[in-house]
Structure formats: structure tokens, C-alpha cells
Tab-separated table of C-alpha atoms (C1' of nucleotides) in Angstrom:
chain	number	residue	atom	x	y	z
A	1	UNK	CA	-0.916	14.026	-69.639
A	2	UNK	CA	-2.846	16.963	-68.518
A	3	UNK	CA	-4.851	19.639	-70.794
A	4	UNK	CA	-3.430	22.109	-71.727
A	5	UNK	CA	-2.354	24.506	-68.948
A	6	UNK	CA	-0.442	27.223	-70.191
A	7	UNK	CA	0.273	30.483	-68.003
A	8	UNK	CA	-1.400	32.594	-69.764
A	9	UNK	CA	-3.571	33.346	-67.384
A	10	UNK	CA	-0.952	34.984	-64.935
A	11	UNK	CA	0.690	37.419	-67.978
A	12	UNK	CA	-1.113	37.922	-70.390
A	13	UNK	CA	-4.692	39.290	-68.157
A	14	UNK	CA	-6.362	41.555	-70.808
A	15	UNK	CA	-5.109	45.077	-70.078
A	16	UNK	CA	-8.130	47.659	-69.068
A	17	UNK	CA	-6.342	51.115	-69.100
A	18	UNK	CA	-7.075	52.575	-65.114
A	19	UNK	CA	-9.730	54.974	-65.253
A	20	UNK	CA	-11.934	56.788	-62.497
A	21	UNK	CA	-15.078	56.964	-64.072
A	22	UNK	CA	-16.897	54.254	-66.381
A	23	UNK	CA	-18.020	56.228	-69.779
A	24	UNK	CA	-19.167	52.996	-71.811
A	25	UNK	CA	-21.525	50.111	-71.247
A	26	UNK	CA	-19.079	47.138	-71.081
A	27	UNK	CA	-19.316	45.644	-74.379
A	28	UNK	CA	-19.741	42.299	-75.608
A	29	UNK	CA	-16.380	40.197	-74.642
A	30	UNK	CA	-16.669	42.204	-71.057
A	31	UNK	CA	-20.072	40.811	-70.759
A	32	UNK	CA	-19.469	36.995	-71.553
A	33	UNK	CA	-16.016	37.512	-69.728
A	34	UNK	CA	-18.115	38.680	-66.695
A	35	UNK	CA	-21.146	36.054	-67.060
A	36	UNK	CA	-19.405	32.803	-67.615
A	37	UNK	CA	-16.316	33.415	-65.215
A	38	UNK	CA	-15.259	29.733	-67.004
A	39	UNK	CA	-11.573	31.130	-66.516
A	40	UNK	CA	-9.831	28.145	-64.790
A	41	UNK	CA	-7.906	28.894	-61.632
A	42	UNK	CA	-4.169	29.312	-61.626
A	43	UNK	CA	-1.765	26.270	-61.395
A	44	UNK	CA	1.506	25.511	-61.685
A	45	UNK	CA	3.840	22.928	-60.638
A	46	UNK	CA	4.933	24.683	-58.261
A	47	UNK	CA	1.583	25.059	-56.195
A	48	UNK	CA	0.451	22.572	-53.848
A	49	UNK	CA	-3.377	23.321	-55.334
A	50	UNK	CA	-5.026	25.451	-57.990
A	51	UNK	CA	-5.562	28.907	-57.280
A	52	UNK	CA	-9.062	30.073	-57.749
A	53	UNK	CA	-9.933	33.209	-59.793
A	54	UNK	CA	-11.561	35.771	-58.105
A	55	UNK	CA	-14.995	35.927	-59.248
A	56	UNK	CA	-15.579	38.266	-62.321
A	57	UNK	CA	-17.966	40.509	-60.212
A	58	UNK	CA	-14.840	41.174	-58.254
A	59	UNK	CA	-12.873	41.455	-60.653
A	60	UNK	CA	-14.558	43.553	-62.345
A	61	UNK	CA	-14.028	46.493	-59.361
A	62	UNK	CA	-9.988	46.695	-59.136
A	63	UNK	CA	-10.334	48.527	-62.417
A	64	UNK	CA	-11.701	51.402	-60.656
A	65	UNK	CA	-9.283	51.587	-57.438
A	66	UNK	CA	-7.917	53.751	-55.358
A	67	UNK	CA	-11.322	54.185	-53.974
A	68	UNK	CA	-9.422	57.124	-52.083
A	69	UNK	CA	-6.714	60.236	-52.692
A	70	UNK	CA	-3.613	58.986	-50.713
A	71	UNK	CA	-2.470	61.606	-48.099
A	72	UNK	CA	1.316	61.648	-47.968
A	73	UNK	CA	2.557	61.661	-44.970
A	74	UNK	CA	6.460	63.438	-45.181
A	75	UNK	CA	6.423	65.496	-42.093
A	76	UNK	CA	9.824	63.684	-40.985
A	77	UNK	CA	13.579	63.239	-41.919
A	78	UNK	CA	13.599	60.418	-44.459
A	79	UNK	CA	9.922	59.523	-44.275
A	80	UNK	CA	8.164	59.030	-47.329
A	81	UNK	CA	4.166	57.676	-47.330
A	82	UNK	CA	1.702	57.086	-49.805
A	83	UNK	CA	-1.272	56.640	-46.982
A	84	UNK	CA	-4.391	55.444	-49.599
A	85	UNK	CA	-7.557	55.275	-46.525
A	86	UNK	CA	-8.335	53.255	-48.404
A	87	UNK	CA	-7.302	52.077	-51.752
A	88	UNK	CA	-9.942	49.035	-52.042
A	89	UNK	CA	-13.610	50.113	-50.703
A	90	UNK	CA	-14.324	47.968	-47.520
A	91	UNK	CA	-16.733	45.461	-49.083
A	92	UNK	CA	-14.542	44.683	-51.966
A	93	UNK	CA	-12.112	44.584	-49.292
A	94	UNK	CA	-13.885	42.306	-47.115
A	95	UNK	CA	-14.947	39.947	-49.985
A	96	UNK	CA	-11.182	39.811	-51.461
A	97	UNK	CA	-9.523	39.107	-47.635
A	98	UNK	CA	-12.154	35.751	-47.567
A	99	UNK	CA	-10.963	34.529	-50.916
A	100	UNK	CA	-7.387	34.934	-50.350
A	101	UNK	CA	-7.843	33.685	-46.971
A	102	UNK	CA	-9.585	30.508	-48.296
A	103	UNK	CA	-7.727	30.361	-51.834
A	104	UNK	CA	-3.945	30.391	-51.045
A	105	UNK	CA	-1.660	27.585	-49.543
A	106	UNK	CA	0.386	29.158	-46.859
A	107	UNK	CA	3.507	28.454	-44.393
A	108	UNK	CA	5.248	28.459	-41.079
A	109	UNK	CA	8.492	28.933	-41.257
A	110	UNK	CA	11.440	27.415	-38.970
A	111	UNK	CA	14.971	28.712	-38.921
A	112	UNK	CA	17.690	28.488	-36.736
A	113	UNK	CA	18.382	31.896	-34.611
A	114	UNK	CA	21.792	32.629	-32.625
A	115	UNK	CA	21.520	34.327	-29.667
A	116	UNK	CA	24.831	34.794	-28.048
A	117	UNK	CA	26.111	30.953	-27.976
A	118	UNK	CA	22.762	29.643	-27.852
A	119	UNK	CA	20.997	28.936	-31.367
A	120	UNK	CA	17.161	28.329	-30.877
A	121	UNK	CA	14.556	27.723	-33.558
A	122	UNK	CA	12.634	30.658	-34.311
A	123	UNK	CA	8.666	29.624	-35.544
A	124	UNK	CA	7.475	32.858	-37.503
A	125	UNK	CA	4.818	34.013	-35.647
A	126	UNK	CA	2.440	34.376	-38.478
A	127	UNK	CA	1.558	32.484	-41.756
A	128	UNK	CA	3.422	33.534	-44.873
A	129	UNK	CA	3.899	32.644	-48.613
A	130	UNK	CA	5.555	34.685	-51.603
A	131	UNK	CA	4.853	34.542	-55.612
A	132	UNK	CA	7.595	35.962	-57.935
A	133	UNK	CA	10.966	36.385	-59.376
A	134	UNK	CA	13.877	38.576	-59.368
A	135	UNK	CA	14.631	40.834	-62.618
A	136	UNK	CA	17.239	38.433	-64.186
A	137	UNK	CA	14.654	35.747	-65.009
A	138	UNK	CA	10.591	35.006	-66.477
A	139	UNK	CA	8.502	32.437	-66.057
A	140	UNK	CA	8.117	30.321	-68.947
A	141	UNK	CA	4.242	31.361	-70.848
A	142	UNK	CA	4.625	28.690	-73.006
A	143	UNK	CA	6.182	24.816	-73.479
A	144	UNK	CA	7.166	23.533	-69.871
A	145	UNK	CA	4.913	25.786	-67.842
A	146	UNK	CA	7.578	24.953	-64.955
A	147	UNK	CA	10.817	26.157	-66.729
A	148	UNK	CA	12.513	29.753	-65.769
A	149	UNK	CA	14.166	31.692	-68.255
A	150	UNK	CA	16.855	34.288	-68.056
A	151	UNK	CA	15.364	37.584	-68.834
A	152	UNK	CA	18.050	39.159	-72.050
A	153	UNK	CA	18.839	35.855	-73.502
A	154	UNK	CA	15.334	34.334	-73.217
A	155	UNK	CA	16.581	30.740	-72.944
A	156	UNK	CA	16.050	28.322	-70.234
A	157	UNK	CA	17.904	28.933	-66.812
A	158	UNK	CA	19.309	25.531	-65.467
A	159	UNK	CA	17.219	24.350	-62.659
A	160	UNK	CA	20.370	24.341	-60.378
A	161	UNK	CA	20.192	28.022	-60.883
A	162	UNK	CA	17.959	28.500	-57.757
A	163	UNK	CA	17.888	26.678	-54.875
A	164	UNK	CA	14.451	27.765	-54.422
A	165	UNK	CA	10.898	26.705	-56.718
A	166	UNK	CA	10.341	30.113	-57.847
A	167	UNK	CA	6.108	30.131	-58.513
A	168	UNK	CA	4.245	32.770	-60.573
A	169	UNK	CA	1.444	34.801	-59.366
A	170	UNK	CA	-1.936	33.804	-58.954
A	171	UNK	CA	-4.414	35.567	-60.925
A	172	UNK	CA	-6.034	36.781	-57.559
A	173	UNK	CA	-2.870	38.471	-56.740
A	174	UNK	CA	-1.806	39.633	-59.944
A	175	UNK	CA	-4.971	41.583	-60.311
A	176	UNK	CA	-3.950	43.512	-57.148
A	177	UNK	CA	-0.921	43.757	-58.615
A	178	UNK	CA	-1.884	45.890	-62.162
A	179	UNK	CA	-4.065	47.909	-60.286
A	180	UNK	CA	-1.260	49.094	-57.735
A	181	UNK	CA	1.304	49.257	-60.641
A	182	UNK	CA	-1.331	51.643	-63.452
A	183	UNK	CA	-1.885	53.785	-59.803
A	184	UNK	CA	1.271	53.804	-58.870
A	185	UNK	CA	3.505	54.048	-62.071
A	186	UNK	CA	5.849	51.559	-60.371
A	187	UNK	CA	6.356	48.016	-61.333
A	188	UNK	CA	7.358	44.817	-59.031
A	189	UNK	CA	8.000	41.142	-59.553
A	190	UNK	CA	7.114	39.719	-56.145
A	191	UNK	CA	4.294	39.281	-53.823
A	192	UNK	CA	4.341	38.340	-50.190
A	193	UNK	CA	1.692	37.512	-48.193
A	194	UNK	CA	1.404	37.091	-44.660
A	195	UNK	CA	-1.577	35.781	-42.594
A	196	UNK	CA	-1.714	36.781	-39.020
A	197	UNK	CA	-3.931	34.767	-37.353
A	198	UNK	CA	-4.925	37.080	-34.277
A	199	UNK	CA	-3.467	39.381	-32.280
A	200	UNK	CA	-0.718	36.793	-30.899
A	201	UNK	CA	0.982	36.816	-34.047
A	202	UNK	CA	2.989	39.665	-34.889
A	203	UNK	CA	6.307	40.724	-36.741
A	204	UNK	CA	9.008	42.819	-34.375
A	205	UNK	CA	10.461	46.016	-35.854
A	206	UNK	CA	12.499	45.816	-39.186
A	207	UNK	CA	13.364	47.428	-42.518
A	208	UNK	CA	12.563	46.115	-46.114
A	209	UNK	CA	16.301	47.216	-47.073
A	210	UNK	CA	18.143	44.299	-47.840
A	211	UNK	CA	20.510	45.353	-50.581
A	212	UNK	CA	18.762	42.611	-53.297
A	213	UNK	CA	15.802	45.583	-53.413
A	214	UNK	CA	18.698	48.326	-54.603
A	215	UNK	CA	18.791	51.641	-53.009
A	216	UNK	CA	15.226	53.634	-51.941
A	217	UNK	CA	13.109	51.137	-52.734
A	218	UNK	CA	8.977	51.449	-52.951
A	219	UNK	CA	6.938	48.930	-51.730
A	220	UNK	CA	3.608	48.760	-51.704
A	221	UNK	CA	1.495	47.013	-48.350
A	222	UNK	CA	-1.754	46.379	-47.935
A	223	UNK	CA	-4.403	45.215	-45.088
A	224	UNK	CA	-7.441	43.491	-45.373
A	225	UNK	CA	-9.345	41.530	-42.540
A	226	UNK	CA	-8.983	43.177	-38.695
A	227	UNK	CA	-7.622	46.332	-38.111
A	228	UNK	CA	-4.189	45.976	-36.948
A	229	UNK	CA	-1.447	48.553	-35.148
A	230	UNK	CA	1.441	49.411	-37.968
A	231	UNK	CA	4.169	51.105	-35.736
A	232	UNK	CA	7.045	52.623	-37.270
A	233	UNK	CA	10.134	54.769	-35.543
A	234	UNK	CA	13.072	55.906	-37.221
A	235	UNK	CA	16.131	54.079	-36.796
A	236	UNK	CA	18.490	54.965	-33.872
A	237	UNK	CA	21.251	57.576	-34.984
A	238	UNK	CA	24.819	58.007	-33.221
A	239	UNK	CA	23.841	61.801	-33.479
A	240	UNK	CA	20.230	61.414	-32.031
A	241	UNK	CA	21.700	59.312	-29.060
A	242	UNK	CA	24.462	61.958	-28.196
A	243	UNK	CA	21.729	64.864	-28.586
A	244	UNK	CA	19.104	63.238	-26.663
A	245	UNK	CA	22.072	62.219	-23.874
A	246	UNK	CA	23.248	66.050	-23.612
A	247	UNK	CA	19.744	67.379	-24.134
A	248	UNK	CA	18.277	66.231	-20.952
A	249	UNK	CA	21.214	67.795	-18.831
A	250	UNK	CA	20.499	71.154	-21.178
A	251	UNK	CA	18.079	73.920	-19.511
A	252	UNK	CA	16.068	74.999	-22.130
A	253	UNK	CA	16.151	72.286	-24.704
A	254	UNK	CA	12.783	70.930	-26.002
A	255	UNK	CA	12.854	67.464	-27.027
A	256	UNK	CA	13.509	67.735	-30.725
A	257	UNK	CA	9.372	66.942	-32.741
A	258	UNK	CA	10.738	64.983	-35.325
A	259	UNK	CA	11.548	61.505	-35.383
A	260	UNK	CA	8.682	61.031	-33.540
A	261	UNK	CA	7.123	57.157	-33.966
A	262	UNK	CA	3.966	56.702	-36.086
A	263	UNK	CA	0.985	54.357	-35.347
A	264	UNK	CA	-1.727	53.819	-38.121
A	265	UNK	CA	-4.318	51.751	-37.425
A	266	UNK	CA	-4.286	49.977	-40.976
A	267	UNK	CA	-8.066	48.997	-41.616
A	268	UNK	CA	-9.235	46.409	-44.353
A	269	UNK	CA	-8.627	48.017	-47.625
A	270	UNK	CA	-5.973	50.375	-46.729
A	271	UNK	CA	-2.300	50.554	-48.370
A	272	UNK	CA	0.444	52.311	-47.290
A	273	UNK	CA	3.050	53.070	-50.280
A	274	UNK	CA	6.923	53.264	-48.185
A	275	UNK	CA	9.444	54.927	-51.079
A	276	UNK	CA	12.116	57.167	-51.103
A	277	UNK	CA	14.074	56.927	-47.963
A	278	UNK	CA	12.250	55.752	-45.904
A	279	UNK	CA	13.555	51.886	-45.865
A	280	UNK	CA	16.887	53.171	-45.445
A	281	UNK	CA	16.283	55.366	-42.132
A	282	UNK	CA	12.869	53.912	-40.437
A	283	UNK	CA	12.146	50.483	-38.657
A	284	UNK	CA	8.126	49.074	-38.984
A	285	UNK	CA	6.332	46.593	-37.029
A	286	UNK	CA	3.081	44.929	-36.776
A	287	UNK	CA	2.958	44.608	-32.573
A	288	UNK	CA	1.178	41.661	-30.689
A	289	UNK	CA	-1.955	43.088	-29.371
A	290	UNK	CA	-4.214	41.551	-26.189
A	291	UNK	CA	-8.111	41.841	-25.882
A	292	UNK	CA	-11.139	42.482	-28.327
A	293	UNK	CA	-10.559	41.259	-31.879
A	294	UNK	CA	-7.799	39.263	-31.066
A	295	UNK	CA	-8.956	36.750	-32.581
A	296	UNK	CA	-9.865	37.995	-35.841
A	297	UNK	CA	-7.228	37.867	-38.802
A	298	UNK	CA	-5.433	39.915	-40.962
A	299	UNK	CA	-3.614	39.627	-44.049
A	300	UNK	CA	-1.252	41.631	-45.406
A	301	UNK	CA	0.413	41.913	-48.727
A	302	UNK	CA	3.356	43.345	-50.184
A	303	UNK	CA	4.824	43.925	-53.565
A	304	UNK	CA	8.684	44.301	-53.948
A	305	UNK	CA	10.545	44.695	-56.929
A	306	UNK	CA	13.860	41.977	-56.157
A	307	UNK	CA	16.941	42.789	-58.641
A	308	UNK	CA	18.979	39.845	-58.748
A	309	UNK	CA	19.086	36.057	-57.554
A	310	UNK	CA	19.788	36.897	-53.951
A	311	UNK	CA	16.768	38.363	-53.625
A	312	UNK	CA	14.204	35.096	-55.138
A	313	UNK	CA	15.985	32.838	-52.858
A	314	UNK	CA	15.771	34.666	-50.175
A	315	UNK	CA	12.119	35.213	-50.211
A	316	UNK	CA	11.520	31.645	-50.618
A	317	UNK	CA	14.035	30.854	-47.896
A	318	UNK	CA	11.629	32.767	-44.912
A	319	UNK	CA	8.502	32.833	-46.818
A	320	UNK	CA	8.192	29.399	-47.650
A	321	UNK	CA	10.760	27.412	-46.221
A	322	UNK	CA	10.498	23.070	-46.357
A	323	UNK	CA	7.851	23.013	-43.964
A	324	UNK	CA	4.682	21.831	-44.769
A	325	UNK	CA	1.407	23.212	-46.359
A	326	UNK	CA	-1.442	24.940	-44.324
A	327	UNK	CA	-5.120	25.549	-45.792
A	328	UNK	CA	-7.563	27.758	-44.370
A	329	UNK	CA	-10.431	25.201	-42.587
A	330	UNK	CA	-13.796	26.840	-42.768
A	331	UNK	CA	-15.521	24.849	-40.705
A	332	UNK	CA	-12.960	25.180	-37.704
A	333	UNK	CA	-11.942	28.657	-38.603
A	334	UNK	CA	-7.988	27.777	-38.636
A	335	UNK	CA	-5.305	27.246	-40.672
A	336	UNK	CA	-4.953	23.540	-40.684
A	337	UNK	CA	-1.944	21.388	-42.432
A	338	UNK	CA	-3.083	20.340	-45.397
A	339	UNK	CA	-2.774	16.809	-46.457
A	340	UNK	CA	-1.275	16.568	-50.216
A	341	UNK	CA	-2.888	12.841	-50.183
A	342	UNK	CA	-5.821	12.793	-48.509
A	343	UNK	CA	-6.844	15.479	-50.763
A	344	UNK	CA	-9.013	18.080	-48.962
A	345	UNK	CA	-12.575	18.668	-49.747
A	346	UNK	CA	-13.117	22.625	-51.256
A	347	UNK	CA	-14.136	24.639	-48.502
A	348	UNK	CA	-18.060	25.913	-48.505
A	349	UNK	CA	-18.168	29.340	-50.895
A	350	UNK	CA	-19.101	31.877	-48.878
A	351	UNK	CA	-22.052	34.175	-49.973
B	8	DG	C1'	-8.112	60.915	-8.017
B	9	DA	C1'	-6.612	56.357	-6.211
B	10	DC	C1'	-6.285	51.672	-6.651
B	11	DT	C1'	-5.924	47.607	-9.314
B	12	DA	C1'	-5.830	44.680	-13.456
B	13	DT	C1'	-4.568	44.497	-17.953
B	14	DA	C1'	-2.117	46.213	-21.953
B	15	DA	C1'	1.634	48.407	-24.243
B	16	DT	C1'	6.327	49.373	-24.555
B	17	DA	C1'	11.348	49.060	-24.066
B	18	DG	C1'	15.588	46.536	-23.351
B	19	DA	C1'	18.386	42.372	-23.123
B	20	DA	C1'	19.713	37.889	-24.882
C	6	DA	C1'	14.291	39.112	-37.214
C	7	DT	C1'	12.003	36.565	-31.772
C	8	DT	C1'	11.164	35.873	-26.992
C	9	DC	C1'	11.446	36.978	-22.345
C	10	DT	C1'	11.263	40.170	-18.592
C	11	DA	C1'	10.911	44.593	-16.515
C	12	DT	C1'	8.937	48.978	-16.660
C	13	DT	C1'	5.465	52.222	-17.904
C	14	DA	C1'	0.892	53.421	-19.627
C	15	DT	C1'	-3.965	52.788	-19.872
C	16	DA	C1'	-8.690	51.417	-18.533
C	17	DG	C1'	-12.132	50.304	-15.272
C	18	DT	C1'	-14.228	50.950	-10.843
DNA sequence: GACTATAATAGAA
DNA sequence: ATTCTATTATAGT
């Protein structure tokens, strides 16, 4: 039988109301909180491996994000950006990117792809894994840590409800989390995270607008590790494509300045806050790139706010998949399959 | 500015 | 929501 392990840790954190300045020396509780950092990681029976916290000097930092103003960016139809340049400093940035990076369990996807007759089987081209669940459900804080309930009737879920293992968030993550949500005054349920390796991996243009998200929805992103392109263009219109077909037989007509595409060079630290319409109308990508820094990795994250089922199983579905586990390696600097057996020794700490 | 190599982009499957 | 190929843009000399 193991000790007790309830999930306290992941919903219950100890709120700190968001402010910009610190008026008070932290008081007792803050200071044993911050000296003993005894808190044990995250687990669940869902998780491959414990989750470590992040450590309390960390920690102790989101409560005073953004670091930054956001600029909004709204200068075209249906665009709507929260641009925070950035929202974590760059050495709180730096420090948080190596514990995720070393910290998490992530994936590489399979799934089967049709093009024309031909079905082929697409590898993601980056490393991915998801914490959460949709609005209709909570995780279980106490008895069976592993049991889901539904959200009005507060009483257990049948396990054939998903298909998926639906797995709470790390504390790591859910401390990103409150601080977006208290800046923000918007709330999600789920957390993706993708790992892109270098500059070979990539994802090709698409919208966060699948219908399990509702209409205009916000979602938060953020970058930390190398600098990476974020291109977005707005999606193709039947009334842009006649215009732009009879506009360049017109004399006089200027191409049109709006829908013009975007490039932000999203540095560690950043976050860029999509709401409003923009899901709806504009396409986003994260582009292979070639040359210096190639090499160097990135992770993103991104909090969504998933209404019903459709939405939890999904995630799982291309963010986890039944593929097996990879671990960050230290030593070789790689994401390496991780052996549930041959249990893995923790990598070095870094610092 | 021209020439060449490499990178970025756009379109098709 | 990817990969391949062709076309265009950029960087270096």
C-alpha cells in the first residue's frame, strides 16, 4: 500500500492574491514553505513517474508575473493578441524551460493520414503531452486519487466513460497555470505541451477551433528555450480570392494592407494570448527552420479551456497516443524512450 | 550588382 | 494536420 498520496497538491496550492509589488516581508509559513521545499512531487496513476515541484525559489517568482505590459496587437480583421514580451523574465524563464524539459514524460505520436487513396502514418514532428479535463468532470482530491467525477452530480464517472486516462496537472504546470488565469481573468482545464527538439521539428499551419473549445475561444501559449518563428495568416476567404483575382487585372488597385501574415519571433518567456476571433478566421504555425540554433529546443505550452468529452479524448488521442514514454537524457542531450522497468536513474540537477 | 549556395515559402498530394 | 517538390527570397562573396 502506498502513503498517503492525495492530490492535494495539484488543487488545493495555497492561493497568493497576484500583486505587482511585494509590501510585506513573507511571514512565517512563506518562510518554512520556501526553506524546506519538503513538498513531494506530483503523482498519479496516471503518470509514468513523479513530477517534481519546481523549487520554492522558483516558485516563489510566478507570483509576481507578467514581468511585462502586453501590447495588443488588433490592427487586422478578426485578429485579436495579447503579445506579453515577455510574461516570465528570461532567467526564470530559462530555469523553468530546464525543469520542464527534464521533469515531464513526453510522446510521439502515430496516426494514420489519408491522402487521396493512399493512407500513410504521420509521426508528429515534435514531442507532446497534455494534463487536464473537459468541464463535465474533476479529478477525484480525495479516496481513489485515480477516479473522475462528473462535475454537478459529484459522483464517480464510470471508467468506460473515456476512452482516454485523463491525468491532472503537475504542480509545475499548474503554477503557470494560476498565474496566467489571476492575469488573465480567464480560466482553463487543460495544458498541452509540446517539445520541439530543433529546428527540424515543426507544426504546419492550423487553427485551435475545433468546436469542443465553443465559439471565440482564448488560449493562452507560451515559449521558453530557443527562439522560434510563430507565423500566422488569415484564413483564405472566397471574397479575398475573387478580389485579389480581379485586383491584379485592375489599374489602380493597391493590394489591400490587411490580412497581411504576422511573424513573431517568440523568445523564452514570451506568451501570446489568441481570443476573440481570431481562432475562427486565422491559421498559425511554428515553421521548420535550417542553420544556427537548430539544434537548440523549445517548448511550448498552451492552456485551453475543453467543454465537453469530445474535447479530453481528443487531446489525449494526438497528444499522447499508445506510444511509448520519452525522458529527457542529460547526459546525451535527447529525448530518449524511457524504460518503465529498468527504472531510469534521476538526471544530474542542474545548477 | 552578379553569381551561387542556402533558406524560406507556397502548392499539391 | 504532414511531406514532398517547385519556386522565390535571402545571404555571402
Amino acid at each position: 500500500m502506498s502513503t498517503k498520496r492525495t492530490l492535494d497538491n495539484f488543487f488545493t496550492p495555497p492561493l497568493v492574491s497576484i500583486k505587482k509589488r511585494r509590501l510585506s516581508v513573507p511571514d512565517a509559513d512563506e518562510l518554512v514553505a520556501c526553506s524546506v521545499s519538503h513538498v513531494p512531487p506530483s503523482e498519479h496513476p496516471t503518470y509514468p513517474f513523479a513530477v517534481a515541484q519546481l523549487p520554492a525559489p522558483l516558485l516563489a517568482q510566478f507570483d509576481y508575473l507578467p514581468s511585462a505590459d502586453p501590447r495588443h496587437i488588433a490592427d487586422q480583421p478578426d485578429l485579436d493578441l495579447l503579445y506579453y514580451q515577455p510574461f516570465l523574465p528570461r532567467d526564470l524563464a530559462t530555469a523553468y524551460f530546464n525543469h520542464l524539459r527534464q521533469s515531464l514524460f513526453f510522446y510521439r505520436v502515430t496516426y494514420p493520414i489519408k491522402r487521396g487513396p493512399v493512407e500513410t502514418i504521420i509521426r508528429t514532428p515534435r514531442y507532446t503531452t497534455v494534463f487536464g479535463l473537459d468541464d463535465t468532470a474533476l479529478f477525484s482530491s480525495t479516496g481513489d486519487a485515480g477516479s473522475i467525477l462528473d462535475a454537478r452530480t459529484k459522483q464517480p464517472v464510470p471508467s468506460s466513460a473515456y476512452k482516454c486516462r485523463p491525468r491532472p496537472l503537475p504542480g509545475c504546470l499548474d503554477a503557470l497555470r494560476r498565474a496566467t488565469e489571476a492575469t488573465t481573468g480567464r480560466q482553463w482545464n487543460f495544458c498541452l505541451v509540446n517539445y520541439y527538439a530543433g529546428g527540424a521539428d515543426s507544426i504546419s499551419y492550423h487553427s485551435d477551433d475545433e468546436r469542443f473549445l465553443g465559439p471565440d475561444p482564448a488560449i493562452a501559449s507560451f515559449s521558453f528555450g530557443a527562439t522560434r518563428d510563430f507565423l500566422m495568416k488569415h484564413k483564405p476567404s472566397a471574397t479575398e480570392t475573387g478580389l485579389s483575382s480581379i485586383e491584379g487585372a485592375g489599374k489602380g488597385a493597391q493590394t489591400i494592407a490587411r490580412d497581411k501574415p504576422l511573424k513573431l519571433p517568440l523568445a523564452s518567456g514570451d506568451m501570446v494570448l489568441m481570443q476573440g476571433a481570431t481562432q475562427a478566421n486565422w491559421l498559425h504555425s511554428i515553421p521548420k527552420r535550417a542553420g544556427r540554433d537548430a539544434d537548440k529546443g523549445r517548448i511550448n505550452i498552451t492552456f485551453r479551456r475543453a467543454l465537453v468529452r469530445g474535447g479530453t479524448e481528443n487531446y489525449y488521442r494526438y497528444n499522447v497516443g499508445d506510444g511509448g514514454v520519452f525522458k529527457w537524457n542529460e547526459a546525451s542531450q535527447e529525448m530518449t524512450p524511457w524504460d518503465a522497468k529498468a527504472k531510469q536513474d534521476e538526471d544530474v540537477k542542474v545548477g
